[in-house]
Amino acid sequence: MKYYCGIDPGAKGCICFLSENSDIEFYDYPKKEHEEADYWIMLHNLYTSRNVVFTVLERVHSMPHQSAQSGFTFGVNYGQWKMFLQFIQKPYDLVTPQKWMKSLNIAKAAGKTTKEVVQSVIKRLYPTADVWGKKGAYKDGRGDSLLISRYASL
């Protein structure tokens, strides 16, 4: 079975494995630094045991309003993901949010934020996807990684 992966590299980031049968698996980025080594080992094992044909890492950068610490953390996460993809030697691409959103016809609608539009697309395409927390809060790392995986499959 073929798999396509999408990665949201943010602090609440996630990688999504989307199968050609639309099976979805999420692996949230660890919240604690001491859990990171096990996370990368687990992902390496998944990549080597599955037919991952293509991965897309969201190409992002720090924003002017972010603190220096936040920008640094963001850069570290992005660098870790990029290094992991180079290490596993599977095909991948770096794609801006604008590019993957445009290809999925996601555009800001009147009176709605981009995040709200993304949520409505997920509800339409993947109504059972596990992108909502226990209290109903949207997990944007999961949602974005799912749609980036869809972009990778196109």
N, CA and C atoms as an extended XYZ file, in Angstrom:
462
Properties=species:S:1:pos:R:3:atomname:S:1:resname:S:1:resid:I:1 pbc="F F F"
N         0.841       -1.173        0.000 N   MET     1
C         0.000        0.000        0.000 CA  MET     1
C         0.889        1.240        0.000 C   MET     1
N         0.497        2.238       -0.746 N   LYS     2
C         1.255        3.484       -0.815 CA  LYS     2
C         0.798        4.443        0.281 C   LYS     2
N         1.774        5.210        0.799 N   TYR     3
C         1.499        6.236        1.795 CA  TYR     3
C         2.077        7.562        1.337 C   TYR     3
N         1.374        8.613        1.714 N   TYR     4
C         1.815        9.985        1.455 CA  TYR     4
C         1.850       10.680        2.808 C   TYR     4
N         2.906       11.435        3.042 N   CYS     5
C         3.057       12.077        4.344 CA  CYS     5
C         3.071       13.595        4.201 C   CYS     5
N         2.467       14.231        5.170 N   GLY     6
C         2.480       15.686        5.268 CA  GLY     6
C         2.963       16.067        6.648 C   GLY     6
N         3.800       17.101        6.688 N   ILE     7
C         4.392       17.510        7.963 CA  ILE     7
C         4.142       18.979        8.233 C   ILE     7
N         3.547       19.255        9.386 N   ASP     8
C         3.447       20.611        9.921 CA  ASP     8
C         4.548       20.701       10.972 C   ASP     8
N         5.583       21.523       10.734 N   PRO     9
C         6.750       21.514       11.622 CA  PRO     9
C         6.644       22.413       12.853 C   PRO     9
N         5.493       22.985       13.128 N   GLY    10
C         5.358       23.896       14.261 CA  GLY    10
C         5.526       23.207       15.609 C   GLY    10
N         5.517       23.999       16.670 N   ALA    11
C         5.678       23.473       18.031 CA  ALA    11
C         4.579       22.463       18.367 C   ALA    11
N         3.387       22.674       17.842 N   LYS    12
C         2.290       21.721       18.009 CA  LYS    12
C         2.114       20.934       16.719 C   LYS    12
N         3.228       20.719       16.050 N   GLY    13
C         3.230       20.078       14.753 CA  GLY    13
C         2.926       18.603       14.801 C   GLY    13
N         2.876       18.037       13.595 N   CYS    14
C         2.445       16.666       13.458 CA  CYS    14
C         2.866       16.148       12.091 C   CYS    14
N         3.019       14.849       11.994 N   ILE    15
C         3.163       14.200       10.700 CA  ILE    15
C         1.940       13.315       10.513 C   ILE    15
N         1.418       13.339        9.301 N   CYS    16
C         0.265       12.513        8.964 CA  CYS    16
C         0.670       11.521        7.884 C   CYS    16
N         0.344       10.267        8.103 N   PHE    17
C         0.493        9.228        7.092 CA  PHE    17
C        -0.893        9.008        6.485 C   PHE    17
N        -1.021        9.278        5.202 N   LEU    18
C        -2.286        9.106        4.493 CA  LEU    18
C        -2.088        7.995        3.470 C   LEU    18
N        -2.849        6.911        3.615 N   SER    19
C        -2.698        5.791        2.689 CA  SER    19
C        -3.498        6.052        1.424 C   SER    19
N        -3.196        5.282        0.391 N   GLU    20
C        -3.942        5.412       -0.858 CA  GLU    20
C        -5.404        5.036       -0.670 C   GLU    20
N        -5.734        4.349        0.429 N   ASN    21
C        -7.123        4.005        0.765 CA  ASN    21
C        -7.757        5.039        1.692 C   ASN    21
N        -7.054        6.152        1.903 N   SER    22
C        -7.506        7.242        2.784 CA  SER    22
C        -7.501        6.886        4.259 C   SER    22
N        -6.724        5.872        4.654 N   ASP    23
C        -6.511        5.618        6.081 CA  ASP    23
C        -5.585        6.717        6.591 C   ASP    23
N        -5.863        7.206        7.787 N   ILE    24
C        -5.135        8.346        8.340 CA  ILE    24
C        -4.497        7.961        9.668 C   ILE    24
N        -3.219        8.308        9.808 N   GLU    25
C        -2.520        8.132       11.086 CA  GLU    25
C        -1.783        9.425       11.401 C   GLU    25
N        -1.954        9.902       12.631 N   PHE    26
C        -1.271       11.107       13.076 CA  PHE    26
C        -0.215       10.741       14.116 C   PHE    26
N         0.916       11.437       14.058 N   TYR    27
C         1.966       11.301       15.064 CA  TYR    27
C         2.378       12.715       15.468 C   TYR    27
N         1.842       13.149       16.605 N   ASP    28
C         2.106       14.503       17.097 CA  ASP    28
C         3.554       14.650       17.531 C   ASP    28
N         4.107       15.838       17.276 N   TYR    29
C         5.472       16.129       17.721 CA  TYR    29
C         5.495       16.078       19.242 C   TYR    29
N         6.519       15.470       19.838 N   PRO    30
C         6.541       15.342       21.304 CA  PRO    30
C         6.604       16.697       22.013 C   PRO    30
N         5.934       16.754       23.129 N   LYS    31
C         5.898       17.993       23.908 CA  LYS    31
C         7.136       18.163       24.786 C   LYS    31
N         7.801       17.053       25.092 N   LYS    32
C         8.962       17.106       25.984 CA  LYS    32
C        10.220       16.710       25.227 C   LYS    32
N        11.277       17.461       25.467 N   GLU    33
C        12.535       17.239       24.748 CA  GLU    33
C        13.086       15.825       24.936 C   GLU    33
N        12.939       15.266       26.136 N   HIS    34
C        13.486       13.926       26.390 CA  HIS    34
C        12.737       12.825       25.628 C   HIS    34
N        11.594       13.144       25.019 N   GLU    35
C        10.826       12.167       24.241 CA  GLU    35
C        11.196       12.178       22.753 C   GLU    35
N        12.016       13.156       22.345 N   GLU    36
C        12.291       13.332       20.919 CA  GLU    36
C        13.036       12.161       20.297 C   GLU    36
N        14.037       11.605       20.953 N   ALA    37
C        14.816       10.504       20.362 CA  ALA    37
C        13.910        9.323       20.021 C   ALA    37
N        13.024        8.953       20.953 N   ASP    38
C        12.103        7.841       20.701 CA  ASP    38
C        11.164        8.162       19.537 C   ASP    38
N        10.756        9.410       19.427 N   TYR    39
C         9.866        9.845       18.336 CA  TYR    39
C        10.545        9.635       16.983 C   TYR    39
N        11.806       10.089       16.859 N   TRP    40
C        12.509        9.958       15.579 CA  TRP    40
C        12.771        8.494       15.241 C   TRP    40
N        13.069        7.678       16.235 N   ILE    41
C        13.269        6.242       16.000 CA  ILE    41
C        11.980        5.606       15.506 C   ILE    41
N        10.856        5.942       16.158 N   MET    42
C         9.558        5.410       15.754 CA  MET    42
C         9.237        5.811       14.317 C   MET    42
N         9.471        7.083       13.966 N   LEU    43
C         9.196        7.532       12.594 CA  LEU    43
C        10.108        6.840       11.589 C   LEU    43
N        11.362        6.653       11.943 N   HIS    44
C        12.279        5.935       11.058 CA  HIS    44
C        11.754        4.523       10.797 C   HIS    44
N        11.301        3.852       11.845 N   ASN    45
C        10.751        2.505       11.693 CA  ASN    45
C         9.512        2.496       10.810 C   ASN    45
N         8.649        3.502       10.962 N   LEU    46
C         7.457        3.589       10.113 CA  LEU    46
C         7.840        3.798        8.651 C   LEU    46
N         8.777        4.701        8.413 N   TYR    47
C         9.194        4.974        7.036 CA  TYR    47
C         9.846        3.760        6.381 C   TYR    47
N        10.602        3.008        7.138 N   THR    48
C        11.293        1.868        6.543 CA  THR    48
C        10.388        0.648        6.402 C   THR    48
N         9.295        0.594        7.138 N   SER    49
C         8.392       -0.555        7.060 CA  SER    49
C         7.196       -0.316        6.132 C   SER    49
N         7.072        0.887        5.624 N   ARG    50
C         5.934        1.216        4.757 CA  ARG    50
C         6.425        1.744        3.421 C   ARG    50
N         5.535        1.699        2.474 N   ASN    51
C         5.844        2.214        1.150 CA  ASN    51
C         5.460        3.694        1.088 C   ASN    51
N         6.267        4.530        1.736 N   VAL    52
C         6.033        5.984        1.694 CA  VAL    52
C         6.613        6.484        0.374 C   VAL    52
N         5.739        6.914       -0.522 N   VAL    53
C         6.198        7.297       -1.853 CA  VAL    53
C         6.549        8.779       -1.964 C   VAL    53
N         5.941        9.606       -1.091 N   PHE    54
C         6.264       11.032       -1.165 CA  PHE    54
C         5.871       11.710        0.138 C   PHE    54
N         6.690       12.675        0.537 N   THR    55
C         6.445       13.461        1.757 CA  THR    55
C         6.573       14.935        1.411 C   THR    55
N         5.716       15.732        2.018 N   VAL    56
C         5.814       17.181        1.885 CA  VAL    56
C         5.984       17.785        3.272 C   VAL    56
N         7.028       18.567        3.415 N   LEU    57
C         7.293       19.341        4.628 CA  LEU    57
C         6.862       20.773        4.346 C   LEU    57
N         6.014       21.310        5.204 N   GLU    58
C         5.568       22.688        5.020 CA  GLU    58
C         6.753       23.632        5.196 C   GLU    58
N         7.013       24.410        4.168 N   ARG    59
C         8.135       25.362        4.176 CA  ARG    59
C         7.657       26.636        4.862 C   ARG    59
N         8.157       26.820        6.043 N   VAL    60
C         7.707       27.936        6.863 CA  VAL    60
C         8.901       28.715        7.392 C   VAL    60
N         8.619       29.859        7.948 N   HIS    61
C         9.647       30.707        8.539 CA  HIS    61
C         9.044       31.445        9.714 C   HIS    61
N         9.891       32.030       10.527 N   SER    62
C         9.377       32.772       11.679 CA  SER    62
C         8.661       34.031       11.195 C   SER    62
N         7.768       34.489       12.024 N   MET    63
C         6.973       35.675       11.693 CA  MET    63
C         7.494       36.873       12.496 C   MET    63
N         7.331       38.075       11.969 N   PRO    64
C         7.852       39.269       12.645 CA  PRO    64
C         7.339       39.457       14.079 C   PRO    64
N         6.116       39.028       14.358 N   HIS    65
C         5.544       39.224       15.699 CA  HIS    65
C         6.007       38.174       16.708 C   HIS    65
N         6.724       37.142       16.259 N   GLN    66
C         7.180       36.103       17.179 CA  GLN    66
C         8.356       36.594       18.009 C   GLN    66
N         8.436       36.076       19.219 N   SER    67
C         9.589       36.395       20.061 CA  SER    67
C        10.817       35.681       19.506 C   SER    67
N        11.985       36.109       19.965 N   ALA    68
C        13.227       35.471       19.525 CA  ALA    68
C        13.222       33.995       19.907 C   ALA    68
N        12.768       33.683       21.123 N   GLN    69
C        12.717       32.290       21.584 CA  GLN    69
C        11.783       31.465       20.707 C   GLN    69
N        10.614       32.006       20.410 N   SER    70
C         9.644       31.295       19.581 CA  SER    70
C        10.195       31.061       18.178 C   SER    70
N        10.816       32.085       17.598 N   GLY    71
C        11.416       31.954       16.271 CA  GLY    71
C        12.527       30.922       16.255 C   GLY    71
N        13.323       30.900       17.305 N   PHE    72
C        14.425       29.935       17.399 CA  PHE    72
C        13.880       28.510       17.490 C   PHE    72
N        12.891       28.298       18.360 N   THR    73
C        12.286       26.976       18.519 CA  THR    73
C        11.685       26.504       17.203 C   THR    73
N        11.010       27.409       16.525 N   PHE    74
C        10.397       27.097       15.244 CA  PHE    74
C        11.457       26.653       14.242 C   PHE    74
N        12.564       27.367       14.198 N   GLY    75
C        13.661       27.027       13.294 CA  GLY    75
C        14.290       25.684       13.618 C   GLY    75
N        14.428       25.390       14.905 N   VAL    76
C        14.982       24.099       15.326 CA  VAL    76
C        14.069       22.972       14.858 C   VAL    76
N        12.760       23.108       15.084 N   ASN    77
C        11.810       22.070       14.667 CA  ASN    77
C        11.887       21.841       13.160 C   ASN    77
N        11.864       22.923       12.401 N   TYR    78
C        11.926       22.829       10.944 CA  TYR    78
C        13.222       22.127       10.516 C   TYR    78
N        14.328       22.488       11.130 N   GLY    79
C        15.615       21.874       10.813 CA  GLY    79
C        15.651       20.388       11.134 C   GLY    79
N        15.025       20.003       12.261 N   GLN    80
C        14.977       18.584       12.617 CA  GLN    80
C        14.206       17.788       11.571 C   GLN    80
N        13.068       18.318       11.153 N   TRP    81
C        12.270       17.631       10.144 CA  TRP    81
C        13.033       17.511        8.828 C   TRP    81
N        13.682       18.600        8.433 N   LYS    82
C        14.429       18.586        7.171 CA  LYS    82
C        15.569       17.566        7.238 C   LYS    82
N        16.276       17.518        8.339 N   MET    83
C        17.364       16.563        8.514 CA  MET    83
C        16.831       15.129        8.508 C   MET    83
N        15.695       14.899        9.165 N   PHE    84
C        15.102       13.564        9.169 CA  PHE    84
C        14.796       13.110        7.741 C   PHE    84
N        14.205       13.988        6.946 N   LEU    85
C        13.855       13.633        5.571 CA  LEU    85
C        15.102       13.354        4.724 C   LEU    85
N        16.153       14.097        4.965 N   GLN    86
C        17.402       13.832        4.249 CA  GLN    86
C        17.989       12.493        4.682 C   GLN    86
N        17.877       12.189        5.954 N   PHE    87
C        18.426       10.948        6.509 CA  PHE    87
C        17.735        9.708        5.947 C   PHE    87
N        16.403        9.726        5.849 N   ILE    88
C        15.684        8.525        5.401 CA  ILE    88
C        15.766        8.314        3.896 C   ILE    88
N        16.203        9.307        3.168 N   GLN    89
C        16.430        9.209        1.729 CA  GLN    89
C        15.210        8.734        0.951 C   GLN    89
N        14.072        9.329        1.255 N   LYS    90
C        12.837        9.096        0.502 CA  LYS    90
C        12.486       10.415       -0.184 C   LYS    90
N        11.771       10.366       -1.303 N   PRO    91
C        11.425       11.602       -2.014 CA  PRO    91
C        10.585       12.550       -1.147 C   PRO    91
N        10.959       13.821       -1.177 N   TYR    92
C        10.200       14.832       -0.431 CA  TYR    92
C        10.330       16.184       -1.123 C   TYR    92
N         9.475       17.103       -0.697 N   ASP    93
C         9.520       18.465       -1.211 CA  ASP    93
C         9.194       19.411       -0.063 C   ASP    93
N         9.661       20.631       -0.192 N   LEU    94
C         9.346       21.707        0.744 CA  LEU    94
C         8.345       22.612        0.040 C   LEU    94
N         7.184       22.808        0.640 N   VAL    95
C         6.115       23.547       -0.016 CA  VAL    95
C         5.536       24.581        0.945 C   VAL    95
N         5.345       25.796        0.454 N   THR    96
C         4.779       26.855        1.284 CA  THR    96
C         3.296       26.585        1.572 C   THR    96
N         2.793       27.136        2.667 N   PRO    97
C         1.362       26.978        2.942 CA  PRO    97
C         0.501       27.529        1.795 C   PRO    97
N         0.940       28.627        1.205 N   GLN    98
C         0.177       29.213        0.112 CA  GLN    98
C         0.035       28.239       -1.057 C   GLN    98
N         1.098       27.512       -1.361 N   LYS    99
C         1.074       26.597       -2.506 CA  LYS    99
C         0.152       25.402       -2.270 C   LYS    99
N         0.286       24.733       -1.103 N   TRP   100
C        -0.573       23.565       -0.892 CA  TRP   100
C        -2.028       23.981       -0.707 C   TRP   100
N        -2.255       25.131       -0.086 N   MET   101
C        -3.638       25.588        0.087 CA  MET   101
C        -4.268       25.943       -1.261 C   MET   101
N        -3.520       26.598       -2.112 N   LYS   102
C        -4.038       26.970       -3.434 CA  LYS   102
C        -4.393       25.719       -4.233 C   LYS   102
N        -3.554       24.695       -4.176 N   SER   103
C        -3.824       23.477       -4.946 CA  SER   103
C        -5.079       22.751       -4.449 C   SER   103
N        -5.447       22.966       -3.193 N   LEU   104
C        -6.656       22.352       -2.626 CA  LEU   104
C        -7.834       23.325       -2.620 C   LEU   104
N        -7.673       24.433       -3.328 N   ASN   105
C        -8.717       25.470       -3.430 CA  ASN   105
C        -9.130       26.034       -2.083 C   ASN   105
N        -8.137       26.232       -1.230 N   ILE   106
C        -8.405       26.834        0.074 CA  ILE   106
C        -8.036       28.308       -0.022 C   ILE   106
N        -9.027       29.132        0.109 N   ALA   107
C        -8.811       30.580        0.060 CA  ALA   107
C        -9.644       31.219        1.158 C   ALA   107
N        -9.161       32.345        1.645 N   LYS   108
C        -9.903       33.061        2.678 CA  LYS   108
C       -11.278       33.433        2.145 C   LYS   108
N       -12.291       33.098        2.886 N   ALA   109
C       -13.657       33.451        2.510 CA  ALA   109
C       -14.093       34.655        3.325 C   ALA   109
N       -15.031       35.385        2.794 N   ALA   110
C       -15.528       36.575        3.489 CA  ALA   110
C       -16.011       36.202        4.884 C   ALA   110
N       -15.465       36.889        5.870 N   GLY   111
C       -15.876       36.679        7.254 CA  GLY   111
C       -15.290       35.448        7.913 C   GLY   111
N       -14.405       34.716        7.221 N   LYS   112
C       -13.811       33.519        7.809 CA  LYS   112
C       -12.301       33.622        7.767 C   LYS   112
N       -11.662       33.059        8.785 N   THR   113
C       -10.208       33.000        8.791 CA  THR   113
C        -9.770       31.811        7.934 C   THR   113
N        -8.509       31.813        7.562 N   THR   114
C        -7.980       30.681        6.799 CA  THR   114
C        -8.135       29.394        7.593 C   THR   114
N        -7.911       29.467        8.904 N   LYS   115
C        -8.039       28.283        9.760 CA  LYS   115
C        -9.465       27.736        9.724 C   LYS   115
N       -10.448       28.612        9.699 N   GLU   116
C       -11.848       28.164        9.627 CA  GLU   116
C       -12.152       27.498        8.286 C   GLU   116
N       -11.577       28.033        7.219 N   VAL   117
C       -11.776       27.438        5.896 CA  VAL   117
C       -11.124       26.064        5.845 C   VAL   117
N        -9.922       25.945        6.404 N   VAL   118
C        -9.216       24.655        6.453 CA  VAL   118
C       -10.074       23.640        7.214 C   VAL   118
N       -10.642       24.043        8.329 N   GLN   119
C       -11.484       23.137        9.116 CA  GLN   119
C       -12.683       22.654        8.314 C   GLN   119
N       -13.302       23.544        7.560 N   SER   120
C       -14.471       23.130        6.771 CA  SER   120
C       -14.078       22.169        5.653 C   SER   120
N       -12.890       22.351        5.070 N   VAL   121
C       -12.405       21.426        4.037 CA  VAL   121
C       -12.169       20.045        4.649 C   VAL   121
N       -11.568       20.008        5.832 N   ILE   122
C       -11.322       18.729        6.500 CA  ILE   122
C       -12.644       18.031        6.823 C   ILE   122
N       -13.613       18.771        7.325 N   LYS   123
C       -14.917       18.177        7.646 CA  LYS   123
C       -15.572       17.579        6.405 C   LYS   123
N       -15.363       18.228        5.265 N   ARG   124
C       -15.959       17.747        4.012 CA  ARG   124
C       -15.212       16.521        3.470 C   ARG   124
N       -13.876       16.583        3.437 N   LEU   125
C       -13.081       15.510        2.835 CA  LEU   125
C       -12.835       14.327        3.769 C   LEU   125
N       -12.623       14.621        5.050 N   TYR   126
C       -12.258       13.588        6.030 CA  TYR   126
C       -13.087       13.780        7.304 C   TYR   126
N       -14.393       13.540        7.237 N   PRO   127
C       -15.267       13.845        8.383 CA  PRO   127
C       -14.942       13.080        9.665 C   PRO   127
N       -14.267       11.955        9.568 N   THR   128
C       -13.956       11.178       10.770 CA  THR   128
C       -12.512       11.370       11.241 C   THR   128
N       -11.779       12.264       10.596 N   ALA   129
C       -10.375       12.490       10.975 CA  ALA   129
C       -10.271       12.996       12.408 C   ALA   129
N        -9.291       12.499       13.118 N   ASP   130
C        -9.081       12.846       14.528 CA  ASP   130
C        -8.306       14.164       14.644 C   ASP   130
N        -8.980       15.265       14.338 N   VAL   131
C        -8.336       16.589       14.398 CA  VAL   131
C        -8.964       17.479       15.468 C   VAL   131
N        -9.780       16.895       16.333 N   TRP   132
C       -10.453       17.658       17.377 CA  TRP   132
C       -10.056       17.115       18.739 C   TRP   132
N        -9.751       18.004       19.657 N   GLY   133
C        -9.378       17.608       21.007 CA  GLY   133
C       -10.571       17.134       21.809 C   GLY   133
N       -10.315       16.703       23.043 N   LYS   134
C       -11.372       16.194       23.912 CA  LYS   134
C       -12.466       17.220       24.182 C   LYS   134
N       -12.071       18.478       24.240 N   LYS   135
C       -13.043       19.539       24.509 CA  LYS   135
C       -13.508       20.226       23.230 C   LYS   135
N       -13.225       19.616       22.093 N   GLY   136
C       -13.693       20.149       20.814 CA  GLY   136
C       -12.770       21.153       20.155 C   GLY   136
N       -11.606       21.415       20.764 N   ALA   137
C       -10.670       22.376       20.175 CA  ALA   137
C       -10.006       21.760       18.941 C   ALA   137
N        -9.826       22.576       17.942 N   TYR   138
C        -9.200       22.137       16.695 CA  TYR   138
C        -7.698       21.987       16.890 C   TYR   138
N        -7.148       20.856       16.460 N   LYS   139
C        -5.703       20.608       16.520 CA  LYS   139
C        -5.129       20.969       15.153 C   LYS   139
N        -4.658       22.199       15.021 N   ASP   140
C        -4.250       22.678       13.701 CA  ASP   140
C        -3.032       21.953       13.145 C   ASP   140
N        -2.146       21.437       13.995 N   GLY   141
C        -1.010       20.660       13.496 CA  GLY   141
C        -1.484       19.401       12.775 C   GLY   141
N        -2.467       18.749       13.338 N   ARG   142
C        -3.033       17.552       12.709 CA  ARG   142
C        -3.788       17.911       11.431 C   ARG   142
N        -4.598       18.951       11.528 N   GLY   143
C        -5.385       19.349       10.357 CA  GLY   143
C        -4.512       19.737        9.181 C   GLY   143
N        -3.510       20.565        9.449 N   ASP   144
C        -2.610       20.982        8.367 CA  ASP   144
C        -1.831       19.796        7.815 C   ASP   144
N        -1.330       18.926        8.694 N   SER   145
C        -0.551       17.788        8.200 CA  SER   145
C        -1.408       16.855        7.343 C   SER   145
N        -2.679       16.725        7.677 N   LEU   146
C        -3.586       15.905        6.871 CA  LEU   146
C        -3.747       16.490        5.465 C   LEU   146
N        -3.987       17.792        5.395 N   LEU   147
C        -4.179       18.395        4.078 CA  LEU   147
C        -2.876       18.470        3.292 C   LEU   147
N        -1.751       18.597        3.992 N   ILE   148
C        -0.457       18.554        3.304 CA  ILE   148
C        -0.238       17.146        2.747 C   ILE   148
N        -0.660       16.124        3.469 N   SER   149
C        -0.578       14.750        2.959 CA  SER   149
C        -1.427       14.588        1.698 C   SER   149
N        -2.601       15.179        1.726 N   ARG   150
C        -3.454       15.120        0.526 CA  ARG   150
C        -2.756       15.790       -0.644 C   ARG   150
N        -2.161       16.942       -0.380 N   TYR   151
C        -1.397       17.641       -1.426 CA  TYR   151
C        -0.284       16.718       -1.953 C   TYR   151
N         0.418       16.021       -1.063 N   ALA   152
C         1.502       15.105       -1.458 CA  ALA   152
C         0.997       13.985       -2.357 C   ALA   152
N        -0.260       13.603       -2.191 N   SER   153
C        -0.820       12.495       -2.974 CA  SER   153
C        -1.257       12.918       -4.377 C   SER   153
N        -1.327       14.207       -4.623 N   LEU   154
C        -1.814       14.683       -5.940 CA  LEU   154
C        -0.768       14.566       -7.027 C   LEU   154
